[in-house]
Every structure is written in structure tokens, then in C-alpha cells.
Coordinates of C-alpha atoms and ligand atoms in Angstrom, one line a residue:
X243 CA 0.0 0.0 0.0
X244 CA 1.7 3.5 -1.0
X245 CA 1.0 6.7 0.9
X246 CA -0.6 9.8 -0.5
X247 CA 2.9 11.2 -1.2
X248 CA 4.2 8.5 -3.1
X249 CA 1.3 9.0 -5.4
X250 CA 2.9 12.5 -6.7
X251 CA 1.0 15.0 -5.0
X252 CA 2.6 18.3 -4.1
X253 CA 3.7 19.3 -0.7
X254 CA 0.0 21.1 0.1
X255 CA -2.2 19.0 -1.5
X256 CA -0.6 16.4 1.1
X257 CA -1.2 19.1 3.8
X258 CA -4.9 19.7 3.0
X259 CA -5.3 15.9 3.1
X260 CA -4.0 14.9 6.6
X261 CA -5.7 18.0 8.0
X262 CA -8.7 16.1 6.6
X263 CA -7.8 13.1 8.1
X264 CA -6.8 11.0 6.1
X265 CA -4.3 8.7 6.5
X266 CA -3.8 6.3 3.7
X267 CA -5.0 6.4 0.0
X268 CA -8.4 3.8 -0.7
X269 CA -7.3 1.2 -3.7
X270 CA -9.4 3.4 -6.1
X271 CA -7.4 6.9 -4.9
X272 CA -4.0 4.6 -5.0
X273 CA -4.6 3.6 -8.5
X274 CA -6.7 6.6 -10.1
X275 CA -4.7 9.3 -8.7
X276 CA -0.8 8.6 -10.6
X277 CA -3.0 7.9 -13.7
X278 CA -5.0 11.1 -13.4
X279 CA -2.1 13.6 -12.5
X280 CA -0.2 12.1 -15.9
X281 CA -2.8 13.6 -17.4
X282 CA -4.6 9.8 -19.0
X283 CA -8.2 9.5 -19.5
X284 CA -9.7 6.8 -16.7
X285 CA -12.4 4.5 -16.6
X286 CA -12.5 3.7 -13.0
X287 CA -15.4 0.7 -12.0
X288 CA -15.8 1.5 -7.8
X289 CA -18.7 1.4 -5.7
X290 CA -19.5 4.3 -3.8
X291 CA -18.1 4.8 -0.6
X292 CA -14.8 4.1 -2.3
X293 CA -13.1 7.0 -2.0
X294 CA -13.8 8.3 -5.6
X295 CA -14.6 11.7 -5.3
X296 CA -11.3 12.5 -3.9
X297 CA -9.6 9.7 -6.3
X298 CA -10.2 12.6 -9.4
X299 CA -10.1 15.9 -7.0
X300 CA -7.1 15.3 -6.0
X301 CA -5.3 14.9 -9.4
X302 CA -7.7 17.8 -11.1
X303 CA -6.4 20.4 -8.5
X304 CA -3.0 19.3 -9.3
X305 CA -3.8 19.4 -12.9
X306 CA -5.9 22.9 -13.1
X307 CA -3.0 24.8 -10.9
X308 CA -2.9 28.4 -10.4
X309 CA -7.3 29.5 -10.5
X310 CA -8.6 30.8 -13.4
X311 CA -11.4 32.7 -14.0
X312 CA -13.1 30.7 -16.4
X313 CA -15.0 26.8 -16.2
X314 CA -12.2 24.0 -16.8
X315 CA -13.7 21.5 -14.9
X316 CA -16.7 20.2 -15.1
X317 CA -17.7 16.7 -12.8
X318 CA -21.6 15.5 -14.4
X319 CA -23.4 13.8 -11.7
X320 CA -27.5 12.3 -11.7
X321 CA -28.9 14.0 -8.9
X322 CA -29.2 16.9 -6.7
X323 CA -28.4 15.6 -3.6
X324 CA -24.8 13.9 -5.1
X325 CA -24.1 16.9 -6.8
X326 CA -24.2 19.0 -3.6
X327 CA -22.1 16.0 -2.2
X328 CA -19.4 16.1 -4.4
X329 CA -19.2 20.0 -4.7
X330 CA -18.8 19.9 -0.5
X331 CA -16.2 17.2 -0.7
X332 CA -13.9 18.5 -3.7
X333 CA -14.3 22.2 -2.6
X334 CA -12.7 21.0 1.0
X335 CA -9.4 20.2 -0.7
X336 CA -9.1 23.5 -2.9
X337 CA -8.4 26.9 -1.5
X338 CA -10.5 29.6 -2.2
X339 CA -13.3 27.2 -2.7
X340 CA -15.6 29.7 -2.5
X341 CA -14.8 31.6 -5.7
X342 CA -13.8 28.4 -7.8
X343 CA -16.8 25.8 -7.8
X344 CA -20.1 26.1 -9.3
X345 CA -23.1 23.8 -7.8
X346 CA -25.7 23.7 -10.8
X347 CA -28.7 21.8 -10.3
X348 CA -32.7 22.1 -11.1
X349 CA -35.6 22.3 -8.6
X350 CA -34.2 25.7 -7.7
X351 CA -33.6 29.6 -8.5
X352 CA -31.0 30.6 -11.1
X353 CA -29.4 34.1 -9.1
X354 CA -26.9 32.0 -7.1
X355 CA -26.1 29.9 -9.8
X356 CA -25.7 32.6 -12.1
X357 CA -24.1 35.1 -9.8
X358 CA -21.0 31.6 -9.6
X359 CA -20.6 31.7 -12.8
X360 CA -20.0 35.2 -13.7
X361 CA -17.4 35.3 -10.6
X362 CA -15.7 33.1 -12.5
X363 CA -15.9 29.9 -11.0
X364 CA -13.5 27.2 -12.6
X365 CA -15.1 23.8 -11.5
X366 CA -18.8 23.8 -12.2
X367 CA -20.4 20.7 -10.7
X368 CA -23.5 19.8 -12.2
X369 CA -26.8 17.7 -13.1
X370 CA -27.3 17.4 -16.8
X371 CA -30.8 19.3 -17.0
X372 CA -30.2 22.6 -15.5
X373 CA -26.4 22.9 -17.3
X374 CA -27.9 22.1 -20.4
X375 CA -30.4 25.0 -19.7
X376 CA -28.2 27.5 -18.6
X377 CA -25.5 26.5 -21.3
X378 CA -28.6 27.0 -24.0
X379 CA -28.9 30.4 -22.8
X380 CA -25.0 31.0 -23.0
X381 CA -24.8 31.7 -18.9
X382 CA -22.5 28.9 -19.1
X383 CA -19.1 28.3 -21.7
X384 CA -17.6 24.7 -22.1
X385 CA -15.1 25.9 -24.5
X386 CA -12.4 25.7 -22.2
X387 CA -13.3 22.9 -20.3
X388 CA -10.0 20.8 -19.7
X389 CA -11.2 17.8 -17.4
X390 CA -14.6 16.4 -17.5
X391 CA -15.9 14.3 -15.2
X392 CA -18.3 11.9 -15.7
X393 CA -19.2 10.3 -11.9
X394 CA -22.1 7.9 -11.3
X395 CA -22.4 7.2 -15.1
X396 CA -24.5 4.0 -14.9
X397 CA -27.0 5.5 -12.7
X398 CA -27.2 8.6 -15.3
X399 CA -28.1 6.1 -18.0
X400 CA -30.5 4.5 -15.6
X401 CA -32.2 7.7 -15.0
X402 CA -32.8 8.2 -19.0
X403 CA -29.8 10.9 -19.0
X404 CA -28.1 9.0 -21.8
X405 CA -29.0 11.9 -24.5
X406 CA -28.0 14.8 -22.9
X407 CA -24.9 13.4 -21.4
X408 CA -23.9 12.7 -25.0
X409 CA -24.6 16.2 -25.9
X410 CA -22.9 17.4 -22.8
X411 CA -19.8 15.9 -23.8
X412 CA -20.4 16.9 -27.5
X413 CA -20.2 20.5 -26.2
X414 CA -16.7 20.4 -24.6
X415 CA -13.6 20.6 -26.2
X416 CA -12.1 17.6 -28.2
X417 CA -9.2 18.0 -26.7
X418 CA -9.3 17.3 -22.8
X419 CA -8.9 14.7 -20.2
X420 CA -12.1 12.8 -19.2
X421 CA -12.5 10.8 -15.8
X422 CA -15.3 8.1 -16.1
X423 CA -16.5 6.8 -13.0
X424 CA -19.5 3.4 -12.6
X425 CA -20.7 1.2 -10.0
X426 CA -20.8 -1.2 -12.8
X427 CA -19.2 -1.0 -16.8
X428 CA -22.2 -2.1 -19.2
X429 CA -22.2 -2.0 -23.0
X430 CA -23.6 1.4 -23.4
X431 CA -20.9 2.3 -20.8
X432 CA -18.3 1.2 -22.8
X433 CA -20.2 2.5 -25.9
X434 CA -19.7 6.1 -24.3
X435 CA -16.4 5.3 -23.1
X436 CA -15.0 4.3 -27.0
X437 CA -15.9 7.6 -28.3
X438 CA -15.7 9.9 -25.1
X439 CA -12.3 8.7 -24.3
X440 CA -8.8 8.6 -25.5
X441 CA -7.2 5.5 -24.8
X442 CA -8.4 5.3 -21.5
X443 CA -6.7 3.0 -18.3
X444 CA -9.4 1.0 -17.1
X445 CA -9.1 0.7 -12.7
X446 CA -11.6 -2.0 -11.6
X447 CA -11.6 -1.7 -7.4
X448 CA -14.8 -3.6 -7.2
X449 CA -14.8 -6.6 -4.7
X450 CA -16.0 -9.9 -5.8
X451 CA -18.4 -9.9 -2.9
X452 CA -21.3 -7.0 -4.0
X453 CA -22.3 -6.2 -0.2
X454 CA -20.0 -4.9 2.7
X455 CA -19.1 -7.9 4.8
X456 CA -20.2 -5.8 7.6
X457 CA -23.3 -5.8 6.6
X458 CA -26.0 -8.7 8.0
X459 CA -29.0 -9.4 6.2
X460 CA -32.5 -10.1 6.9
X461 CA -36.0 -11.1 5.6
X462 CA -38.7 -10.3 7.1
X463 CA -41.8 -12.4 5.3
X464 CA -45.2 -10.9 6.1
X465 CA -48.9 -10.4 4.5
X466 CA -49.0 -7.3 2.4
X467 CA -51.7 -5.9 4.6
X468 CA -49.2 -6.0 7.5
X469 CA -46.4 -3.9 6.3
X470 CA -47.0 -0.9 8.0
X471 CA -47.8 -2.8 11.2
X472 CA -44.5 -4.8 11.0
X473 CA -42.6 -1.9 10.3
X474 CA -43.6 0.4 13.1
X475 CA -42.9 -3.4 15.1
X476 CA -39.3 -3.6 13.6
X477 CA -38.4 -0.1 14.8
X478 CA -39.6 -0.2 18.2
X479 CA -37.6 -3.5 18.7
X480 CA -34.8 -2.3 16.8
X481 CA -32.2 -0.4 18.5
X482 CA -31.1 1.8 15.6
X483 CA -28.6 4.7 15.3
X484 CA -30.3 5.6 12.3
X485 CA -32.7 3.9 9.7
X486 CA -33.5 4.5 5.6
X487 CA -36.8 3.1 5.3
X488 CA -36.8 2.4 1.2
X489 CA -40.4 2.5 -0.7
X490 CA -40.6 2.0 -4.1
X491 CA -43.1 4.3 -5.1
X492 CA -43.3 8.3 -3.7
X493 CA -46.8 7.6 -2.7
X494 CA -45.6 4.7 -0.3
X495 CA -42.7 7.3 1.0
X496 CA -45.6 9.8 2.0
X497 CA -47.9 7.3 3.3
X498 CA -45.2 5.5 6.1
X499 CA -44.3 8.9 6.6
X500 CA -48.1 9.8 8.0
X501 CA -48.0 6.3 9.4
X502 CA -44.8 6.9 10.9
X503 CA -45.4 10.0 12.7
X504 CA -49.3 9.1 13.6
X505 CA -46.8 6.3 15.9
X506 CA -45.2 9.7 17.2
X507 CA -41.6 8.6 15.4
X508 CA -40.2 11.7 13.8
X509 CA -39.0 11.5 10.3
X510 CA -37.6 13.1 7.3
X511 CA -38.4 12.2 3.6
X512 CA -36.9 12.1 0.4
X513 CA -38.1 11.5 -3.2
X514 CA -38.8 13.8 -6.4
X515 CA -41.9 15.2 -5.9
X516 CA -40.7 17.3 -3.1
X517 CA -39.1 20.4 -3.5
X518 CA -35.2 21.4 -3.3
X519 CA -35.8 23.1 -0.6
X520 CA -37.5 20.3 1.3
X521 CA -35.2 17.5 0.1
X522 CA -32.2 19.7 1.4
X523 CA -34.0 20.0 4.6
X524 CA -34.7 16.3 4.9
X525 CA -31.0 15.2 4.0
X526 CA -29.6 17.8 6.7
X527 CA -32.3 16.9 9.5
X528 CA -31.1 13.3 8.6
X529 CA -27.6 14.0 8.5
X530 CA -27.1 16.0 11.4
X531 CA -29.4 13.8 13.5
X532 CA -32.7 15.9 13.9
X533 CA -34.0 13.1 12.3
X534 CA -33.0 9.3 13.2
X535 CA -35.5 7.7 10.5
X536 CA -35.6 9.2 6.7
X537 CA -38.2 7.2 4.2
X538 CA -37.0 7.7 0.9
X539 CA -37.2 5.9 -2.5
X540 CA -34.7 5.3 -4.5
X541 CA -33.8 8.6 -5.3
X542 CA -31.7 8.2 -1.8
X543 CA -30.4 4.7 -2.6
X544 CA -26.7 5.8 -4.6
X545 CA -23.7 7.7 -3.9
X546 CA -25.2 9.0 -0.9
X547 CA -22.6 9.4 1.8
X548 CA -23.9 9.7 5.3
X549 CA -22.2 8.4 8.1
X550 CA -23.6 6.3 11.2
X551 CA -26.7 4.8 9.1
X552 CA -26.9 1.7 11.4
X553 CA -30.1 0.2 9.4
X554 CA -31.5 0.0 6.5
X555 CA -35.3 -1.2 6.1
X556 CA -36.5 -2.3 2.2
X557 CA -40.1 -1.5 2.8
X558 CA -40.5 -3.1 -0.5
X559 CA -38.4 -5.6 -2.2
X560 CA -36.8 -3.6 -4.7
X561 CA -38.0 -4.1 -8.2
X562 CA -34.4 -4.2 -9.6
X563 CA -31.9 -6.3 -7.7
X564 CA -29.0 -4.0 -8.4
X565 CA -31.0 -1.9 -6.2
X566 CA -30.7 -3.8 -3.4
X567 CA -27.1 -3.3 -3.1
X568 CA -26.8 0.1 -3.7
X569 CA -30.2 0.5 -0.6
X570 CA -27.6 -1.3 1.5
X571 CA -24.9 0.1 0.6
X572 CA -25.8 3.2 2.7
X573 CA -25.4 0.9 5.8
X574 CA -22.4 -0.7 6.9
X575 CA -19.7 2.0 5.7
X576 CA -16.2 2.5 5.9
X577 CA -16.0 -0.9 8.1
X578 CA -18.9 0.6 10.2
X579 CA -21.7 -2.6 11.4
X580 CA -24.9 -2.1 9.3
X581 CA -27.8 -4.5 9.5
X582 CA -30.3 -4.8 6.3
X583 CA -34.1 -5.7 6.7
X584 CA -36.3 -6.6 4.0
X585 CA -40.1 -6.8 4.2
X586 CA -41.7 -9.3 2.4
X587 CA -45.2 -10.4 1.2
X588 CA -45.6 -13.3 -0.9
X589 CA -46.1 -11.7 -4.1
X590 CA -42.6 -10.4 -4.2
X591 CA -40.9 -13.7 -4.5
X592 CA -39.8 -13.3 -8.4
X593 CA -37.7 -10.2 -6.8
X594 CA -36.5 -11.3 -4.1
X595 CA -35.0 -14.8 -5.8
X596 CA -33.1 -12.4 -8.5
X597 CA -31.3 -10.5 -5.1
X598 CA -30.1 -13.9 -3.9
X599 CA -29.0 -14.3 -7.2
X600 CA -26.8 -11.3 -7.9
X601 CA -25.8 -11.4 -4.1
X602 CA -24.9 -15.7 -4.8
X603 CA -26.2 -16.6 -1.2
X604 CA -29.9 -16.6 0.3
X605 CA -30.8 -14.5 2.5
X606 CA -32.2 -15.2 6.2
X607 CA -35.8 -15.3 6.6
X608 CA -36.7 -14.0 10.5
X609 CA -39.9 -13.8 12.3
X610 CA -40.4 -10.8 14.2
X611 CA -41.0 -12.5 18.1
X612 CA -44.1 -10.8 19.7
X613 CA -45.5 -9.5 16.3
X614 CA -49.2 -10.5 16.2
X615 CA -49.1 -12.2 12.5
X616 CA -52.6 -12.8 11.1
X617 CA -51.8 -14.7 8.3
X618 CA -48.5 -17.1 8.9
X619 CA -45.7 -15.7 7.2
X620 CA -43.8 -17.9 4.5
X621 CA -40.3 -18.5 6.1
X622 CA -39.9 -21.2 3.7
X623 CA -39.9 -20.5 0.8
X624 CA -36.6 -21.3 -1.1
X625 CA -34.5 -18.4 -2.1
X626 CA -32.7 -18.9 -5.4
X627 CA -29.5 -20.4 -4.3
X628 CA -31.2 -22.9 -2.5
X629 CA -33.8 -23.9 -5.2
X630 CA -30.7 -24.3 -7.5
X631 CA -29.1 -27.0 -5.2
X632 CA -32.8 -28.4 -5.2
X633 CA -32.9 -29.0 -8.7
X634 CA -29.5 -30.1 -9.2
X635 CA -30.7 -32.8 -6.5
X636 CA -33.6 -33.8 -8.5
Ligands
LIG1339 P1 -16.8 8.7 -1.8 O1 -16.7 7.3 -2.3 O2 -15.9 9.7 -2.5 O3 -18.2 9.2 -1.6 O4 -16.1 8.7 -0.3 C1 -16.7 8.0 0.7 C2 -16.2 8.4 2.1 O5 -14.9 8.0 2.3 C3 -16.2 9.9 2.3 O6 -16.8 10.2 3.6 C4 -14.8 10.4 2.3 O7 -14.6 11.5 3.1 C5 -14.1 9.1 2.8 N1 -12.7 9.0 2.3 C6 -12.3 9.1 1.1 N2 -11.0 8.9 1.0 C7 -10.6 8.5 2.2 C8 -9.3 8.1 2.7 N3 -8.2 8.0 2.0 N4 -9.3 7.8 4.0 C9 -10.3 7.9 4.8 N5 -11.6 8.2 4.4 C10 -11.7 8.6 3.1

């Protein structure tokens, strides 16, 4: 394992680093960052909660040098919440952060925005939406953009972004270094990558194992009808720094949130039909522990970096099973002991078999002791691994 100075960063760089804290580069950072400062493009495949956002900050504040007063970086991210995210945790290792970034993003006024941009700002962090709105209407320039990055790509496809990240690239210069970051490299990834990159080093950090190994796993088979009952059950029982409850739709986020505070447990929520200013709110309350419970869909469910989330609750088996690891994956961090419960009724099964699948081990079902079940709940039922062995017995 090298250190952070052996990677070829200059003398305050280093500084700004152990004042953070620190102490030894992540595999992605100890990879990425050499690459990066040599000025190569990178595809790097990490998870979050890998230490990416610093694995390209670093080397782009090396790379930009002396400020000036124009955009040359630009980092592309899917949502609101990440981009605020990576704007807080790149600006900490530049000086003068408050005159070189840029946090664009929709759901909220342009004057701030604007009033960034003609300061000068030199790293402009965005969503694609509102930069391709304020680009149209020439309050932004990419001319002399000279590192993009492209962070959280697969999730940006997922989201239907795949057009205008295409034409966001289109509209920066040829000639510049580009820093692609996925949870996973697909086709259309690599699609992107042959004609957005230049001879790109691929960095793969991913562990075989999807999950932390800190985290434990649960099932929690019930009767549809007694979701909400089991839930409100599981949290009174549960001894819980703090919980994500996961719902798959925005109507099932409001509803446990009624439900949730009608059983006098405070909460914050989180999906897309609220507004910025209440999804700020909800993420802060969360984060600085106003709130210990936040119900969220899966708006919540990547790239999200909050620290002490001892549980997560899947209120819903998620419909896509790639899902289920990224839910988790807000548990159990940086080595941290996070516990995972899933409720679920009958109807799910197809789901929940496609998890064990990707995850290559069943999960356990549990009964919740003292819950008054009205209809028996299936603890048997064979998860996909196990039904495999079945056949293979047959
Ligand atoms: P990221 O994957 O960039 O969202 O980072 C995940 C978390 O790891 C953040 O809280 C970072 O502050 C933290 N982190 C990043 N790099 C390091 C490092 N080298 N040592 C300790 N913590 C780190």
C-alpha cells in the first residue's frame, strides 16, 4: 500500500489531506490518482463509498494549478443531492473554494447559480438538465473545459440521462482529459467510453463480494396488509442509530411517513416530488441527526454518503436487484456494522430470488417475536440459491 505522497502529490495537496484526516489512499485513490495527474483519460469501476470523489479531486487540482477565472472542470453527476455532495467534498481540498466551484442543479432559483458563474468559477459541478439550460442560454461556456468528469455514469443512463450526457460531452472541447466513474461498466458504458475517451486505463476496485461484509441481512416475510404494522414493530424493537426506510413508489414514501409520525416517530423524507428546498432539509435533518428515520425511494439509494446509518429497512423488495445493493450500501460503511431488513409479502418472491441471485447466497428469513401475524408468514420459501441445489438434486 503507498501513501498519498508516493502518489505525486505536491507538498499542500498532502497538507490539505492529513488535515482532513486522512491517513492512507483507498485502492481506487492509489490507482486513479498517478493515472489522473499524468494527465490519461480513466475509466475507474468503484462502488461508492470508495473514495472516488477524492480519487479525481485530487489529481484535477494538481492538474488545473494556479485558478482561473473561467469553467475548466466540469464533474456530471445524476442527482441533486450527489451533486451537492461532491461539490462539498472536492471544494474542502481547494483553496479559495468559495470563488472556484459552481453547484448547478434544477428544482431551484438561477441568481446563485448565475451570480457563480460570472465570478468566475472554474469547477462547475452539475446535473445534466439545468447545465444544459443554462449552457442554452449562454450563462454557461464549455469551451475551455479541460477535465470532465463523468461520476455515477450507470445511474445517469439509468435515469434516462443517456442523450443529454452525450450532448454534454459533445459541447466540450475535443481536446481534454475525461475521468469516467460506474458502479458497474455495461455496454452502453463502454459504448460512451469508445468515443468519449482517449485511450483510457481501465481501474476496476470492485470486490467480488457486491455487499460490505459488515453488513448482516435479513427477511422479514409478512402479509401485504401487514407492512406498515411490521414496520412500526421492527423499529420499536430495533435499537437503531439511524434507519432509511426504502419504498418503491413516492406515494408509499408519503404514506409510512403519516403512518410513521401518527406512531409519534419523527421523520424526514426524500423523493422527487418534493421540492429542493424540502429535500435539502430532509438530507440535513437526517444528517445532522434531527431526524434518526428518513423514508426515501430510491432517489436516496446511490452515492449518498452519510455516516452512522446503522439500518436499513427495504419497505418493498426492490423491483431491480441491483438496487438492493446500492439500498444497502448506505449501511455498513467505511468498516462501520450495518444490519439490512427486507419486508416481504408473498407476491414479491420473483424479486426477491433475482437479489439472492446477484448477491450468490440466500438471504435469512426471520420472524419478528411478539408481532401479532394474522396470516402465517412464508419462512420457507426457497431463495434462489437454495432452489438451484434443489434441482440439481432432483
Ligand atoms: P466517496 O466514495 O468519494 O463518496 O467517499 C466515501 C467516504 O470516504 C467519504 O466520507 C470520504 O470522506 C471518505 N474517504 C475518502 N477517501 C478516504 C481516505 N483515503 N481515508 C479515509 N476516508 C476517506
Amino acid at each position: 500500500m503507498k501513501t498519498f505522497a508516493e502518489l505525486g502529490l505536491p507538498e499542500k495537496i498532502l497538507a490539505t489531506v492529513e488535515k482532513i484526516g486522512y491517513k492512507e489512499p483507498t485502492p481506487i485513490q492509489e490507482q486513479a490518482i498517478p493515472v489522473a495527474i499524468s494527465g490519461r483519460d480513466v475509466i475507474g469501476a468503484a462502488q461508492t463509498g470508495t473514495g472516488k470523489t477524492a480519487a479525481y479531486a485530487l489529481p484535477i487540482l494538481v492538474r488545473l494549478g494556479e485558478p482561473q477565472k473561467h469553467p475548466r472542470c466540469l464533474v456530471l453527476v445524476p442527482t441533486r443531492e450527489l451533486a451537492m455532495q461532491v461539490e462539498e467534498a472536492f471544494s474542502r481540498f481547494a483553496e479559495n473554494a468559495q470563488e472556484r466551484f459552481a453547484l448547478l442543479y434544477g428544482g431551484v432559483r438561477y441568481e446563485q447559480q448565475l451570480h457563480a458563474l460570472r465570478a468566475g468559477a472554474e469547477i462547475v459541478v452539475a446535473t445534466p438538465g439545468r447545465l444544459i439550460d443554462l449552457w442554452e442560454q449562454r450563462f454557461v461556456d464549455l469551451s475551455h473545459i479541460e477535465v470532465l468528469v463523468l461520476d455515477e455514469v450507470d445511474r445517469m443512463l439509468d435515469m434516462g440521462f443517456i442523450e443529454d450526457v452525450s450532448r454534454i460531452i459533445r459541447m466540450c472541447p475535443r481536446q481534454r482529459q475525461t475521468l469516467l466513474f460506474s458502479a458497474t461498466v455495461n455496454k452502453t458504458i463502454r459504448e460512451i467510453a469508445d468515443w468519449a475517451l482517449r485511450d483510457p486505463v481501465e481501474i476496476d476496485v470492485r470486490t467480488g463480494t457486491l455487499a460490505a461484509e459488515t453488513i448482516s441481512h435479513a427477511i422479514y416475510p409478512v402479509a401485504g396488509y401487514q407492512k406498515y404494522d411490521l414496520l412500526v414493530a421492527l423499529l420499536a424493537r430495533t435499537q437503531y442509530k439511524s434507519v432509511i426506510v426504502f419504498t418503491r413508489t413516492k406515494r408509499d414514501a408519503d404514506r409510512i411517513t403519516e403512518w410513521l409520525e401518527a406512531n409519534k416517530i419523527p421523520v424526514a423524507t426524500l423523493h422527487a416530488d418534493r421540492t429542493q428546498r424540502e429535500r435539502t432539509a430532509a438530507l440535513q435533518g437526517f444528517r445532522d441527526g434531527k431526524f434518526n428515520v428518513l423514508v426515501a425511494t430510491d432517489i436516496a439509494s446511490r452515492g449518498l454518503d452519510i455516516s452512522g446509518v446503522s439500518h436499513v429497512i427495504n419497505y418493498n423488495v426492490p423491483e431491480h436487484p441491483e438496487d438492493y445493493v446500492h439500498r444497502i450500501g448506505r449501511t455498513g460503511r467505511a468498516g462501520d456494522e450495518g444490519q439490512a431488513f427486507t419486508l416481504f409479502s408473498p407476491d414479491e418472491l420473483s424479486q426477491l430470488q433475482a437479489i439472492e441471485r446477484l448477491l450468490k447466497m440466500p438471504i435469512e428469513r426471520k420472524k419478528l417475536d411478539g408481532f401479532n401475524y394474522r396470516t402465517e408468514p412464508l419462512m420457507t420459501i426457497p431463495g434462489a440459491a437454495t432452489t438451484k441445489k434443489k434441482r440439481r438434486n432432483r
